[in-house]
Structures are given as C-alpha cells and as structure tokens.
Amino acid sequence: LDDLLRDQGRHWYSANEYEKSLACHQEAMEISGLHLKDSSAGVDYLNIGMTFKSLKRYPEAIEALRTAREMFKEAKDSYYIVTCDEELTEVYIALGNPVEIQYYAQRALDFYTLLQNHRHMWWLKYYIGIAHRLLGEDDEAIELFEDAKSLALAMGYQEWEFLIKVEKEMAEMFIVRGRVHEANEIFRRIKSVEDIVRSETVHEAA
C-alpha cells in the first residue's frame, strides 16, 4: 500500500496537485514506519521536501530535505545526496540566501562535472551565478551566466525557458551597471523569442 501511495503522490505532483501529493507521501511514510521499512524513509523525506518546496513552505522543505540528505549519506547513495543538494539550492534561491546557494550548488556541480552531466552543469552554473549576483559580485555572476548559456548551446540543447532565464538575469545586471541600451536589446530579443515560442505552441496544439 505504501508503494502505491508513493506512485499516487508522484502522479499528483506531476499534475501540480501538491497538497494531494503531500498527503499521499506523508501517509506512505507513516505506513512504512509501521512496517519498519526504513529503506524508504529517505525517498519519502525527499518527496515531501520537494512537495513543500512547490508549495513554497520553505522552512518545512529545508527540514525534510536535510533529513533525507542525512539518510542518503548514511546509505552512501551519492545520486540521491546530490539530488537533495540541488533541491536545497532551489529552496535557497527562492529565499535569496546566496551563502547556502553557493554551498549546495557547488557540491552538486562538482559531482556532475566529474560525471560530465552537462544539463545539470549549466543549471548549477546559473544558480551559482545568482548567488554571486545576490552578493553584489557582478563580474563573477555575468561570467557564470555566460558559461551556463554557452554550455547549453554548445551541447545542442534549445531549452528556451532556461536560455530566457539567463538572458533576463544578465539584462537586469546590465541595467544596474548603466548599460541600458544593451539591456533593452536583450529584453527586445526575449520578447521576440517568447512570441515565437508561444505561437509555435499554439500551432502544435491546434
């Protein structure tokens, strides 16, 4: 029954029904506890932490994700440890905490750089760039944003959402630096691309 509840929780999560997802995962964890299935506890805490993050209940997300991380660390499960690091990074981005962003994102980046997992690498470079921006370290931030964008494009990926996020971050920084013309050109280009992407989506749906 607990595994069935986890599957149902994942289904609700994919459907953006986060309260229903949370209820399923919490019930699954209770049942696992009753049956002494300790091996499932780390995954349950991870799922609950991710759901709290989606609900913007950040303190609860941090507590659950840190608990999950400790369990995976005891089990020496490196993949799930790094998954927790990435999830915690995103929580601290939402909270605007640059020190914690750098701490968790750098750990995950080191892991994925070793594996040469490029998709994770460019997202994590972007996250670390946000940390530098929050710290007022503009040069380092811009360099990381450019690295993240270049890496994504070099690998042949066209993730519009990611590329637009990076462009917007850079444009905002250019405005702060007084480079308004460059920023306006980036915003113009973003709007043009967003219009194209929206029109393609509508066309495909039709």
Short mmCIF file of C-alpha atoms in Angstrom, two decimals, residues 13 45-67 82-105 123-124 126-127 130-131 134:
data_model
loop_
_atom_site.label_atom_id
_atom_site.label_comp_id
_atom_site.label_asym_id
_atom_site.label_seq_id
_atom_site.Cartn_x
_atom_site.Cartn_y
_atom_site.Cartn_z
CA TYR A 13 2.95 16.05 -8.11
CA TYR A 45 11.52 12.72 3.05
CA LEU A 46 12.88 13.76 -0.38
CA ASN A 47 9.42 13.58 -1.96
CA ILE A 48 7.90 15.51 0.95
CA GLY A 49 10.65 18.12 0.78
CA MET A 50 10.12 18.62 -2.95
CA THR A 51 6.39 19.00 -2.40
CA PHE A 52 6.89 21.52 0.41
CA LYS A 53 9.20 23.44 -1.95
CA SER A 54 6.49 23.52 -4.63
CA LEU A 55 4.00 24.76 -2.02
CA LYS A 56 6.52 27.48 -1.04
CA ARG A 57 6.60 26.15 2.52
CA TYR A 58 10.34 26.63 2.56
CA PRO A 59 11.30 26.02 6.22
CA GLU A 60 9.49 22.67 6.12
CA ALA A 61 11.12 21.87 2.79
CA ILE A 62 14.58 22.55 4.22
CA GLU A 63 13.94 20.34 7.24
CA ALA A 64 12.66 17.44 5.12
CA LEU A 65 15.42 17.71 2.50
CA ARG A 66 18.18 17.89 5.09
CA THR A 67 16.74 14.84 6.82
CA VAL A 82 23.25 15.31 -4.86
CA THR A 83 19.56 15.36 -5.71
CA CYS A 84 18.94 16.77 -2.22
CA ASP A 85 21.72 19.33 -2.78
CA GLU A 86 20.02 20.54 -5.96
CA GLU A 87 16.62 20.74 -4.31
CA LEU A 88 18.07 22.69 -1.38
CA THR A 89 19.79 25.03 -3.83
CA GLU A 90 16.44 25.88 -5.40
CA VAL A 91 14.86 26.46 -1.99
CA TYR A 92 17.62 28.88 -1.03
CA ILE A 93 17.29 30.67 -4.38
CA ALA A 94 13.63 31.26 -3.53
CA LEU A 95 14.73 32.59 -0.13
CA GLY A 96 17.51 34.74 -1.61
CA ASN A 97 20.25 33.18 0.54
CA PRO A 98 23.48 33.37 -1.50
CA VAL A 99 25.73 31.59 1.02
CA GLU A 100 23.56 28.47 1.13
CA ILE A 101 23.00 28.59 -2.64
CA GLN A 102 26.75 28.50 -3.21
CA TYR A 103 27.31 25.76 -0.64
CA TYR A 104 24.81 23.27 -2.04
CA ALA A 105 25.10 24.21 -5.72
CA TRP A 123 21.75 24.82 -14.45
CA LEU A 124 24.10 24.75 -11.47
CA TYR A 126 23.33 29.52 -13.45
CA TYR A 127 22.36 29.00 -9.80
CA ILE A 130 22.54 34.02 -8.97
CA ALA A 131 24.41 33.66 -5.66
CA LEU A 134 22.96 38.49 -4.70
#
